[in-house]
Short mmCIF file of C-alpha atoms and ligand atoms in Angstrom, two decimals:
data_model
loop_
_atom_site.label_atom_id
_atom_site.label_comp_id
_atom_site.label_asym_id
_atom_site.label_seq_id
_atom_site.Cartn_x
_atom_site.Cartn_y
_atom_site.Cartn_z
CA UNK A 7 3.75 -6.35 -2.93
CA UNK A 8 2.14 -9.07 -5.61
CA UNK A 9 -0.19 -10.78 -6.65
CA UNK A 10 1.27 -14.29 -6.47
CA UNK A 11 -1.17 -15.88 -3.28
CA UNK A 12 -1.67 -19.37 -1.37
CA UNK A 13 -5.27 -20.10 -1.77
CA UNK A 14 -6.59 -23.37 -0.87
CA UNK A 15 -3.01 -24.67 -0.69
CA UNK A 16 -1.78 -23.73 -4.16
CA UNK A 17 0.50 -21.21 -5.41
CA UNK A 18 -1.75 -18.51 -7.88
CA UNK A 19 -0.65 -15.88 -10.49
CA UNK A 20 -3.46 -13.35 -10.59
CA UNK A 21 -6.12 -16.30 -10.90
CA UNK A 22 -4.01 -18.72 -12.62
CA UNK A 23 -2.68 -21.97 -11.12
CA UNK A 24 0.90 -22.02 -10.73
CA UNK A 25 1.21 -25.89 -11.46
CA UNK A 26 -1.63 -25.60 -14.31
CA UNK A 27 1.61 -23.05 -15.87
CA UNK A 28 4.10 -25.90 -15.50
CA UNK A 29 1.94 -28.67 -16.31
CA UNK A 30 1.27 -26.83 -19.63
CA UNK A 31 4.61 -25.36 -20.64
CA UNK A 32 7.11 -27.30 -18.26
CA UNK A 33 9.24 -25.96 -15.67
CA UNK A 34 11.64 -23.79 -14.97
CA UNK A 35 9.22 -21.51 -16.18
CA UNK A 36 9.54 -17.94 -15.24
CA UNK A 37 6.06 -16.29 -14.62
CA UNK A 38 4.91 -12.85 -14.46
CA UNK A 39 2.25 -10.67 -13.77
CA UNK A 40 0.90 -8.06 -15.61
CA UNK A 41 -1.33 -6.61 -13.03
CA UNK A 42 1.65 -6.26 -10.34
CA UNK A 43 3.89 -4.45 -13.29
CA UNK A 44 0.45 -2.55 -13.72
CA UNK A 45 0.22 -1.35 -9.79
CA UNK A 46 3.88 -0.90 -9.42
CA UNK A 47 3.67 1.27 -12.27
CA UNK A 48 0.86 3.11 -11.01
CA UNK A 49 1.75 3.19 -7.35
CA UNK A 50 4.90 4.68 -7.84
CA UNK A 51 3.33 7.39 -10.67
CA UNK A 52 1.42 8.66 -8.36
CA UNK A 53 3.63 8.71 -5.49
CA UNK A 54 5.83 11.23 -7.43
CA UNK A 55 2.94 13.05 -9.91
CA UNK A 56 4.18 16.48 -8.05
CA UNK A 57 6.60 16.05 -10.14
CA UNK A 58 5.37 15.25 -12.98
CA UNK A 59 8.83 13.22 -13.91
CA UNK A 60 9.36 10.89 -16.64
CA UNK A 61 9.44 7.88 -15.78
CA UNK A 62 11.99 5.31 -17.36
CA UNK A 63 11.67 1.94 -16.48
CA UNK A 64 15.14 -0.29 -16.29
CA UNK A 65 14.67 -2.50 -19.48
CA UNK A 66 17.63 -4.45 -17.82
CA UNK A 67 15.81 -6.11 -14.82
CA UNK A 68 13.69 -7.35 -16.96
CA UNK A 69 13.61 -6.70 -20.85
CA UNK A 70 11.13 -9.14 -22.32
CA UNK A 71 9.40 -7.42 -25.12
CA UNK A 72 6.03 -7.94 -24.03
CA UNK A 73 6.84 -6.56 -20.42
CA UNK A 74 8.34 -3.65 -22.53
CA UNK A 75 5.22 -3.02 -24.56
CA UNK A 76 3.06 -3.31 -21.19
CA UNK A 77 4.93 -0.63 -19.92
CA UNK A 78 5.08 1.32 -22.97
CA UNK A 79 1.31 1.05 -23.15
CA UNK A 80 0.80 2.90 -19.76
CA UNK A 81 3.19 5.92 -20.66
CA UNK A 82 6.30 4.63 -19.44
CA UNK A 83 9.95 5.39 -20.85
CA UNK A 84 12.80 3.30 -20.64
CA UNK A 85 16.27 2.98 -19.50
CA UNK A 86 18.67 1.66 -21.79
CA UNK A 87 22.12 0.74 -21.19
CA UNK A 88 22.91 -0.75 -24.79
CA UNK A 89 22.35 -1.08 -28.63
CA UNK A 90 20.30 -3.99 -27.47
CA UNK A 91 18.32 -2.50 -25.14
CA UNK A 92 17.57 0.42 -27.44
CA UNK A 93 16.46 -1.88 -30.26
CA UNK A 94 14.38 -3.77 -27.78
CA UNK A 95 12.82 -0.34 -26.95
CA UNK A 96 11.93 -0.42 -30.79
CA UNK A 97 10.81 -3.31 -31.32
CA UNK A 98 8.32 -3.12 -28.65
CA UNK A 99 7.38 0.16 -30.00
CA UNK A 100 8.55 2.37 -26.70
CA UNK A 101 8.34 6.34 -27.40
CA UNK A 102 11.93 6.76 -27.92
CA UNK A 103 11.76 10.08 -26.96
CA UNK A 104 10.99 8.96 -23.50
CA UNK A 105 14.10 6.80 -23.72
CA UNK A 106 17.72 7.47 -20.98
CA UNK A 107 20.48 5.49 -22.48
CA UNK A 108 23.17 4.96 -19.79
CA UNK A 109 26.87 2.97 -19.80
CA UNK A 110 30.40 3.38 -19.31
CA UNK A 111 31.24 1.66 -22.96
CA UNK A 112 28.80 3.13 -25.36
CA UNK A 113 30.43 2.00 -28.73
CA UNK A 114 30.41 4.05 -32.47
CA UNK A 115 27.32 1.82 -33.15
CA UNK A 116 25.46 1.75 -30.47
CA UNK A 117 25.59 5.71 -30.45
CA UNK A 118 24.40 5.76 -33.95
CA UNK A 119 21.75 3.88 -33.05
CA UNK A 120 20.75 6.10 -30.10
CA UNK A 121 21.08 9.55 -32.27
CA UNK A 122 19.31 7.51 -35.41
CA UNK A 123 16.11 6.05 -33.51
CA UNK A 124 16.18 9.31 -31.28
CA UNK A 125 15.99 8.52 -27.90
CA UNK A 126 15.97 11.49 -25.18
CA UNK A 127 18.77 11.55 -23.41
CA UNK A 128 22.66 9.98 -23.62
CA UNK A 129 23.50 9.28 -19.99
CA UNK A 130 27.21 10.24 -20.46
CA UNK A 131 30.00 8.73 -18.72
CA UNK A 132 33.10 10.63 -19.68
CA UNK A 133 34.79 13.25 -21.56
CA UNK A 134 35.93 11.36 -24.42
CA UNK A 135 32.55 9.59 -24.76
CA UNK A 136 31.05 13.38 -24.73
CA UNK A 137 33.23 14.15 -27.79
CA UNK A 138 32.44 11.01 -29.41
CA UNK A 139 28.50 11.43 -29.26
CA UNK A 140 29.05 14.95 -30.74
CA UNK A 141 31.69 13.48 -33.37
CA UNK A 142 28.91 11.00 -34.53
CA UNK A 143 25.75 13.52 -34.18
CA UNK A 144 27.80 15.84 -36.64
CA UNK A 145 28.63 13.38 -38.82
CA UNK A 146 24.87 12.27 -39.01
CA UNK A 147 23.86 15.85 -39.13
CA UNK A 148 21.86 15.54 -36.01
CA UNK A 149 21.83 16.47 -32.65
CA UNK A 150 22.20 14.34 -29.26
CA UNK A 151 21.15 15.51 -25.82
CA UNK A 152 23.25 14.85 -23.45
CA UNK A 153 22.52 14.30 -19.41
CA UNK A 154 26.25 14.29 -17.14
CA UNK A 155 26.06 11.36 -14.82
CA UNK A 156 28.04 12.82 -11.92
CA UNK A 157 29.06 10.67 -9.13
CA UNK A 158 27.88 12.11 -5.78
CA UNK A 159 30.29 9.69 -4.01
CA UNK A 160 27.43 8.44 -1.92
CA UNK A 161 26.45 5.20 -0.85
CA UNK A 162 24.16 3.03 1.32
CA UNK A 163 25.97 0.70 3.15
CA UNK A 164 23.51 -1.78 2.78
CA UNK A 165 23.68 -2.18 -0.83
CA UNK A 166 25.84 -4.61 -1.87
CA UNK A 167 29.68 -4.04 -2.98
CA UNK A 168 28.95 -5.64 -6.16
CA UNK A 169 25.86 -2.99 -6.91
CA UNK A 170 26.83 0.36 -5.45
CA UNK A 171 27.68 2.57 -8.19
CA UNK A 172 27.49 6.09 -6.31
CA UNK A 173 30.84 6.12 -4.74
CA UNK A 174 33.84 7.97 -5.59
CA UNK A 175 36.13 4.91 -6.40
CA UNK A 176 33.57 3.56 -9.14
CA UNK A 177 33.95 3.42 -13.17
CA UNK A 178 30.75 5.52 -13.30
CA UNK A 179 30.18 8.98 -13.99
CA UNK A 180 32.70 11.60 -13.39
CA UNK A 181 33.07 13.31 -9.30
CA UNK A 182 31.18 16.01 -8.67
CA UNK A 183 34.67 18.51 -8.15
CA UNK A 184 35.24 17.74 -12.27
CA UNK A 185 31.07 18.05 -13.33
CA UNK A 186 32.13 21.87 -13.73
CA UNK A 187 34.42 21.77 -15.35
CA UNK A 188 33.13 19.19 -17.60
CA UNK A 189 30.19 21.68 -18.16
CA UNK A 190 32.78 24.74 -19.25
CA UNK A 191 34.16 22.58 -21.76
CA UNK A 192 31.17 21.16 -23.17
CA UNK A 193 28.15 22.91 -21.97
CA UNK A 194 27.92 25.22 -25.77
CA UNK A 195 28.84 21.96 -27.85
CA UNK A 196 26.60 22.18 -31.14
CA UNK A 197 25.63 18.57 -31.67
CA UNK A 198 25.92 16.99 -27.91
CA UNK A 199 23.53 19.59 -25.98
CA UNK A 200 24.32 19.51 -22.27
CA UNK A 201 22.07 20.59 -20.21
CA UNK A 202 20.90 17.70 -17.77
CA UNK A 203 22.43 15.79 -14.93
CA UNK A 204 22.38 12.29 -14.42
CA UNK A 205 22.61 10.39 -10.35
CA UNK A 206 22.06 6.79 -9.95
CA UNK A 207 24.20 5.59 -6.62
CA UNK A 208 23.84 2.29 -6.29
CA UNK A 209 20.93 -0.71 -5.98
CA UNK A 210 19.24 -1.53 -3.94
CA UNK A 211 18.62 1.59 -1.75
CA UNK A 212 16.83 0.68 1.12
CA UNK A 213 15.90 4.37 2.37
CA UNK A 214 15.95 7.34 1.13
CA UNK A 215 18.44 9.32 2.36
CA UNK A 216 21.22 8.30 0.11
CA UNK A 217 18.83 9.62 -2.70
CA UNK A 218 18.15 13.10 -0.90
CA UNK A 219 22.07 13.43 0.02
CA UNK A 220 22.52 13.06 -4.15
CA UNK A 221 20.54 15.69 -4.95
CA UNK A 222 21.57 17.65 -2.25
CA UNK A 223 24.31 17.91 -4.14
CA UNK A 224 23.27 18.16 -7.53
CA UNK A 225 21.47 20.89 -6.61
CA UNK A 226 23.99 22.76 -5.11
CA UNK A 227 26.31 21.91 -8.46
CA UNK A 228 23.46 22.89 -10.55
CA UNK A 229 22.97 26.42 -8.55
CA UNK A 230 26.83 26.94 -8.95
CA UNK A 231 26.40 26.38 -12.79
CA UNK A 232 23.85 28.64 -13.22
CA UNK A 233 25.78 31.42 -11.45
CA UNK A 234 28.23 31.13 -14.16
CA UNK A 235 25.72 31.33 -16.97
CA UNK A 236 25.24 27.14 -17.57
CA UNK A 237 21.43 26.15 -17.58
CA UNK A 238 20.84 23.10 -16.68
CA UNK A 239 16.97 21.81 -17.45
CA UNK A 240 16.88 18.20 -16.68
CA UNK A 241 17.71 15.86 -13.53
CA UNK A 242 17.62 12.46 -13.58
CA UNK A 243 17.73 10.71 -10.54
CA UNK A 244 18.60 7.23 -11.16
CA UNK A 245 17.03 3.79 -10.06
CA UNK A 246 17.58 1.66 -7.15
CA UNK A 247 14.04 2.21 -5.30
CA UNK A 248 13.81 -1.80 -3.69
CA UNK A 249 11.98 -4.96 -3.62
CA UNK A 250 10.24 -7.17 -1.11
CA UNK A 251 12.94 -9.64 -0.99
CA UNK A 252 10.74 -10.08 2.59
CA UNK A 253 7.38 -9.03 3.05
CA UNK A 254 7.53 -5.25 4.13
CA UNK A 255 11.18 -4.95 3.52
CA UNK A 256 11.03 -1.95 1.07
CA UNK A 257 10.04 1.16 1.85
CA UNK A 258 7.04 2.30 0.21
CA UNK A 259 7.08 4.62 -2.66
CA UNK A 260 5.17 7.18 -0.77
CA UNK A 261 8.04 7.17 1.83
CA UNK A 262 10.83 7.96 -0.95
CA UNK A 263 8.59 10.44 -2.83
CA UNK A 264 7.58 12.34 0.76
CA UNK A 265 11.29 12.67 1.24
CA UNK A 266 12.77 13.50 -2.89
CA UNK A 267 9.18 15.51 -3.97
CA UNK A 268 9.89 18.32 -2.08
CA UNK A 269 13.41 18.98 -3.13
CA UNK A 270 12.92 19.43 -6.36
CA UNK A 271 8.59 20.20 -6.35
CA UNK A 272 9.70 24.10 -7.20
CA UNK A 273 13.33 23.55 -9.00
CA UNK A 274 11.48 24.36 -12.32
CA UNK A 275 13.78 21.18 -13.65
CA UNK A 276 12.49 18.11 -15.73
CA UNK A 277 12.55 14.85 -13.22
CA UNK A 278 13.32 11.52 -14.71
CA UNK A 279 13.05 8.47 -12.66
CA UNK A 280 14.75 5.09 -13.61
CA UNK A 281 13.39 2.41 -11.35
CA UNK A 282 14.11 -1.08 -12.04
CA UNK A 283 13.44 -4.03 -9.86
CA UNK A 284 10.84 -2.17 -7.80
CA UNK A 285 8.67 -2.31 -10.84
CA UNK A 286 9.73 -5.84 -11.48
CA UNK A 287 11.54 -7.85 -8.66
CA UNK A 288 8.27 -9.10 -6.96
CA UNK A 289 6.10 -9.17 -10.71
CA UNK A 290 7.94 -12.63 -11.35
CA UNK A 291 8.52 -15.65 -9.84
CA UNK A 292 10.77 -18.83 -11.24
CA UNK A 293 9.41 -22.15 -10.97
CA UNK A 294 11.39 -25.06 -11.20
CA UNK A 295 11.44 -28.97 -9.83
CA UNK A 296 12.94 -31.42 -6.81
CA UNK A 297 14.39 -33.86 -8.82
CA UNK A 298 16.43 -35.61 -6.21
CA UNK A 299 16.49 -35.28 -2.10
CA UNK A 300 20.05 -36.44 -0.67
CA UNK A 301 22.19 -36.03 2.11
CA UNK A 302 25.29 -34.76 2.65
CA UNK A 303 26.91 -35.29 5.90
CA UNK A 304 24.28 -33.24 8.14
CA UNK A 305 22.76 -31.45 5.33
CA UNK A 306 19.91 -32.05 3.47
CA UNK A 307 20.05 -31.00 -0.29
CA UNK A 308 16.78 -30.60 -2.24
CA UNK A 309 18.64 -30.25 -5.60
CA UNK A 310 16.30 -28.78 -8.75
CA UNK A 311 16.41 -28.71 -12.11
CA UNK A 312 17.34 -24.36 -12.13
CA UNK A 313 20.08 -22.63 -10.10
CA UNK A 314 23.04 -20.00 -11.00
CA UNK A 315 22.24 -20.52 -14.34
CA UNK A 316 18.76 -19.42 -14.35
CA UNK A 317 19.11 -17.14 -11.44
CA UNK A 318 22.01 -15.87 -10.10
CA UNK A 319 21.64 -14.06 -7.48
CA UNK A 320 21.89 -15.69 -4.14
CA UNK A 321 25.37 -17.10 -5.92
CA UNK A 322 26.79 -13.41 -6.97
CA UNK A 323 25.50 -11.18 -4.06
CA UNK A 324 24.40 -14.12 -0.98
CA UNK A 325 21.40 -12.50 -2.69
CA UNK A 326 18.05 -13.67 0.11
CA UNK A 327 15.28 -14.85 -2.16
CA UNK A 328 11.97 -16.44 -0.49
CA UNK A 329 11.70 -20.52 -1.77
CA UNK A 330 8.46 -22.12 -1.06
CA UNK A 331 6.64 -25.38 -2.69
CA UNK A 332 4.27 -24.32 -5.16
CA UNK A 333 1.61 -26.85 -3.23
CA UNK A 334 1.29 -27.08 0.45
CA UNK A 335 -0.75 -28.49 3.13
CA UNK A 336 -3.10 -26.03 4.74
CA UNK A 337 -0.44 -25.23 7.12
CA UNK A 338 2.15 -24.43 5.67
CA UNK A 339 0.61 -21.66 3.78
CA UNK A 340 2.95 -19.05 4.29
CA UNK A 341 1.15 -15.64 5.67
CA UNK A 342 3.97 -13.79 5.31
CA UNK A 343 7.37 -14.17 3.25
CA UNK A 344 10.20 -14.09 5.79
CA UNK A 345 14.20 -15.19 5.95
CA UNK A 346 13.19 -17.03 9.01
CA UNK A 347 10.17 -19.43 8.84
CA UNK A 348 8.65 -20.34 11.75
CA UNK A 349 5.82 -23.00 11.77
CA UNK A 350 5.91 -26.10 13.64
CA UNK A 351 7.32 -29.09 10.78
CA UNK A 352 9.46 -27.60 8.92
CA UNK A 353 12.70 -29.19 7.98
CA UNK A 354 15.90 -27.42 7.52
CA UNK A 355 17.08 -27.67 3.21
CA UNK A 356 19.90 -26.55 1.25
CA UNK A 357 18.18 -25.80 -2.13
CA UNK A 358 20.77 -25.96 -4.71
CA UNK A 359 20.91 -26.24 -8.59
CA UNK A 360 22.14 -28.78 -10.88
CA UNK A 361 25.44 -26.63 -11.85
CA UNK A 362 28.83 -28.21 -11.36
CA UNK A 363 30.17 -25.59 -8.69
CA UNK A 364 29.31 -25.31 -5.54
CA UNK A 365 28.22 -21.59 -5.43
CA UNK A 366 25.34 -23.20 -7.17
CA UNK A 367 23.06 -22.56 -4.16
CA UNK A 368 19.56 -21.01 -4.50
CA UNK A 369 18.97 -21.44 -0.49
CA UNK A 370 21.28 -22.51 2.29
CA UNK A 371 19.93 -24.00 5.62
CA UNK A 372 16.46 -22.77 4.65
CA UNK A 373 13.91 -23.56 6.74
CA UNK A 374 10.99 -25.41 4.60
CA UNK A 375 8.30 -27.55 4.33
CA UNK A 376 9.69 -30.95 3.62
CA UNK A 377 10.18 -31.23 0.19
CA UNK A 378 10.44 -34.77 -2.10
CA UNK A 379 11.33 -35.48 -5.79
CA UNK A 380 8.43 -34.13 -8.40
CA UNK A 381 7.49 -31.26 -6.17
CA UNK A 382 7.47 -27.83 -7.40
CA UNK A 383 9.10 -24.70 -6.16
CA UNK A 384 8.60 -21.39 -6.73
CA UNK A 385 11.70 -18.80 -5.98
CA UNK A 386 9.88 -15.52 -5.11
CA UNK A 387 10.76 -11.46 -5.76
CA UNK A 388 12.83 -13.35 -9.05
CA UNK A 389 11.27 -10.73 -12.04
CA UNK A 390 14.23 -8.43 -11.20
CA UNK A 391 17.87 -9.56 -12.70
CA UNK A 392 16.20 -13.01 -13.21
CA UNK A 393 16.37 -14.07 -16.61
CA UNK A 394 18.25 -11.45 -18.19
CA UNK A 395 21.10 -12.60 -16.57
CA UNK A 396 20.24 -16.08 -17.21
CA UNK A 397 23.39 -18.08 -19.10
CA UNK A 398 23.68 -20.87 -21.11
CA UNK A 399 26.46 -22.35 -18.81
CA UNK A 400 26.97 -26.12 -18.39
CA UNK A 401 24.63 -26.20 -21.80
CA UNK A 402 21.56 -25.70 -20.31
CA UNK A 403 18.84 -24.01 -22.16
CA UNK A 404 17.43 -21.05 -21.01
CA UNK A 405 13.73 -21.17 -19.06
CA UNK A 406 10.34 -20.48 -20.51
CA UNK A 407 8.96 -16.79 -19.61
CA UNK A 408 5.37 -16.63 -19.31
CA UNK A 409 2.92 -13.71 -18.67
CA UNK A 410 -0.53 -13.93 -16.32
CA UNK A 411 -2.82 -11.54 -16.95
CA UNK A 412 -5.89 -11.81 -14.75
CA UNK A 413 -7.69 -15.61 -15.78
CA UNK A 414 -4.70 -15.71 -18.85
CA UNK A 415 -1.54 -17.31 -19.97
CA UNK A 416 0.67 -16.49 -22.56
CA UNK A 417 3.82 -17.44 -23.07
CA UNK A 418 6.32 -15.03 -23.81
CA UNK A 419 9.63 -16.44 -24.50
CA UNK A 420 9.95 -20.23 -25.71
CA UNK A 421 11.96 -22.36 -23.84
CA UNK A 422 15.21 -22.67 -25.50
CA UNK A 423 16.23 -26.30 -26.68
CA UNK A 424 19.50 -27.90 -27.13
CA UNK A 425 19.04 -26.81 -30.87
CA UNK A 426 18.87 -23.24 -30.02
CA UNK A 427 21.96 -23.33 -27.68
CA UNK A 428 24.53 -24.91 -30.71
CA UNK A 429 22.65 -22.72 -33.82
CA UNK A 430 25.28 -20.48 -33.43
CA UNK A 431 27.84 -22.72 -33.64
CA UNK A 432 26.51 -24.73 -36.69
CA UNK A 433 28.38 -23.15 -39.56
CA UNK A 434 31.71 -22.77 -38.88
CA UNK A 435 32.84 -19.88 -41.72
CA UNK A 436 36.44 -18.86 -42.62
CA UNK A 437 37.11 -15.61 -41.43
CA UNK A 438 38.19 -13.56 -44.42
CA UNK A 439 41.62 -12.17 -43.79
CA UNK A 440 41.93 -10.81 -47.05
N1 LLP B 4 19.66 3.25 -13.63
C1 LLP B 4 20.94 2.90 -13.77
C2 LLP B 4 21.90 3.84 -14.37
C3 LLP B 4 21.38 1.63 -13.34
O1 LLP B 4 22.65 1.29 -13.47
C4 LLP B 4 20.43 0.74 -12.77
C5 LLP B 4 20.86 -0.58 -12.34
C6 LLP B 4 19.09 1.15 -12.66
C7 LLP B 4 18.74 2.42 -13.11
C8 LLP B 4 18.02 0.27 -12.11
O2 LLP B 4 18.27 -0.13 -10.80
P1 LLP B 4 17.08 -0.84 -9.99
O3 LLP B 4 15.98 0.18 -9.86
O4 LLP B 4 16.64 -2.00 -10.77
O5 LLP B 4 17.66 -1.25 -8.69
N2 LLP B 4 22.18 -7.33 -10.98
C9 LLP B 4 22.07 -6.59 -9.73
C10 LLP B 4 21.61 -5.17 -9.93
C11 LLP B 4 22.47 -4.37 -10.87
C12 LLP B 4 21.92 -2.99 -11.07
C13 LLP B 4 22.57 -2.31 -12.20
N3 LLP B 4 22.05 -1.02 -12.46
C14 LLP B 4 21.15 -7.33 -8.80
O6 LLP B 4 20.64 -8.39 -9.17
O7 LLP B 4 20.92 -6.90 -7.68
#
């Protein structure tokens, strides 16, 4: 799962203190570790190596530069779904050519950039984006390869509404009835070569049936191509492989592989993976601090100094994310992460941030050790759409990101200050209308 651990009644990264991190650097500190990105990476590798697939790693669950470069380091590609993601990719020196570069509203720049730091593949959404990308590649005298992201109009129901992306009824892709037809039109263009097919339905998937349903289908589509003379080479099958929001609560790579490796083991086609947050959900955790206890009619609040701002999960999708102190007594050292606690002392909390609305809620009726002002908390399986969604919102800088690497700390990303927040802002210009 990780390698965050109780030990003698404190919270450990690897073999660093948890509170040594925030005495040092302050909290809310985000905090990762290298060696679970490491395992994740080289669990799920192996898992699939029958295929030998490329795997691209979702820069946007988490797309600090020295997580990229870790990555990077090991063989990884990346997933891109902007300019900034691809120059990202860059600057940490990712093999571009290993690089998927996904999204509904790919602009004239951000293409250019693709085709001029020449990534792999252009994830494409649409006709008119196909005949853009081919517009730009000729003008640049270059050529783009293009993968179709076809919409298999499948689902799991137990991925959010907010995150499901395979259905019918979504802005991505185009349905499976118009892929052929989108291949006749396009499949001989010069500068956009088509000949790979892009699935991602939706995350998180919490089995893998969804995923063998998808290619069920794009294997059938692909067959039916090829009968009329349209090779297709290369199938990428998306992201959305889960987390352990719980302990146990994903299924293990093995189990996806032993049900997707066999479909396309003998295909002959070139596998690309994109997984996300199960490379990166449980790497990180956020820290923050109680700074005031108080009630509210039945309810206590333990309110700390992060929230929506710095995470916003639980307020966007009722996301569950496992809150415990980062010190404990003996026990209340938790052997297990669960939604539902059960140890004799513990004392119903509403953790919420400091934000002025109330969706600002990082736990509701949580079950915890009792918690006072000055202690530490750690919000668990938070490396995943953590701080890359993290806002500026009620002008509150963004947290510290630090990396643990066995007995080491390094930080990452500063802390942002009030300075950084207005720099922006400093030198109002006159807009030439000329
Ligand atoms: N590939 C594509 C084309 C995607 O759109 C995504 C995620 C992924 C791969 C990676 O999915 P993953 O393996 O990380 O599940 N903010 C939401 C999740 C949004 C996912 C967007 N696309 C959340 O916090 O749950």
């Amino acid at each position: 799962m990780d390698a965050f651990k109780y030990e003698n009644s404190k919270l450990l990264c690897e073999e660093v203190s948890v509170d040594q991190i925030a005495d040092a650097v302050g909290s809310p500190v985000y905090i990762y570790s290298a060696k679970t990105f490491r395992d994740h990476f080289a669990s799920f590798q192996k898992a699939f190596a029958d295929l030998d697939p490329i795997i691209c790693y979702s820069i946007k669950s988490c797309g600090n530069l020295a997580i990229i470069k870790l990555l990077s380091e090991l063989g990884c590609g990346m997933d891109t779904v902007s300019g900034g993601e691809i120059y990202r990719a860059q600057q940490a020196d990712a093999d571009m050519s290993k690089v998927v570069y996904a999204g509904v509203g790919k602009t004239d720049a951000e293409i250019k950039l693709g085709i001029t730091s020449g990534i792999g593949w252009f994830n494409i959404e649409s006709e008119m984006e196909c005949e853009n990308i081919s517009r730009i590649a000729k003008s640049l005298g270059k050529v783009a390869h293009g993968a179709l992201r076809v919409n298999p109009d499948i689902y799991d129901p137990k991925t959010h509404d907010k995150t499901t992306t395979g259905k019918k009824e979504t802005k991505f892709g185009v349905d499976i009835e118009r892929a052929k037809q989108f291949f006749r039109t396009y499949g001989k263009d010069e500068h956009c070569v088509l000949d790979a097919i892009h699935l991602h339905i939706g995350s998180p998937i919490y089995s893998p049936e969804p995923y063998v349903m998808a290619i069920k289908k794009a294997l059938d589509l692909i067959a039916e191509l090829k009968a009329e003379g349209i090779e297709v080479k290369t199938l990428d099958i998306g992201g959305g492989y889960a987390a352990d929001y719980e302990s146990g609560k994903s299924p293990s790579y093995q189990t996806y592989a032993d049900a997707i490796v066999p479909l396309l083991k003998d295909t002959g086609l070139q596998v690309i993976l994109e997984p996300g947050r199960t490379i990166s959900g449980n790497a990180g955790i956020l820290v923050s601090e109680v700074q005031y206890i108080k009630q509210g009619g039945n309810k206590k609040f333990a309110i700390l100094n992060t929230g929506m701002h710095h995470m916003i999960r639980p307020a966007m999708y009722e996301a569950f994310h496992f809150v415990w102190p980062t010190q404990v007594d003996a026990k209340f050292e938790p052997a297990e992460r669960k939604e539902v606690m059960d140890m004799d002392g513990l004392v119903k909390t509403e953790v919420v941030g400091p934000i002025c609305e109330t969706s600002d809620t990082i736990a509701k009726d949580r079950m915890l050790p009792p918690l006072e002002r000055g202690d530490r908390v750690a919000m668990f399986t938070a490396g995943a759409y953590g701080m890359v969604m993290a806002s500026n919102y009620n002008a509150m800088p963004r947290p510290a990101e630090v990396l643990v690497d066995g007995d080491t700390a390094t930080v990452i990303r500063q802390r942002e200050t009030y300075a950084d927040v207005v720099a922006l802002e400093e030198s109002p210009m006159p807009v030439d209308l000329a």
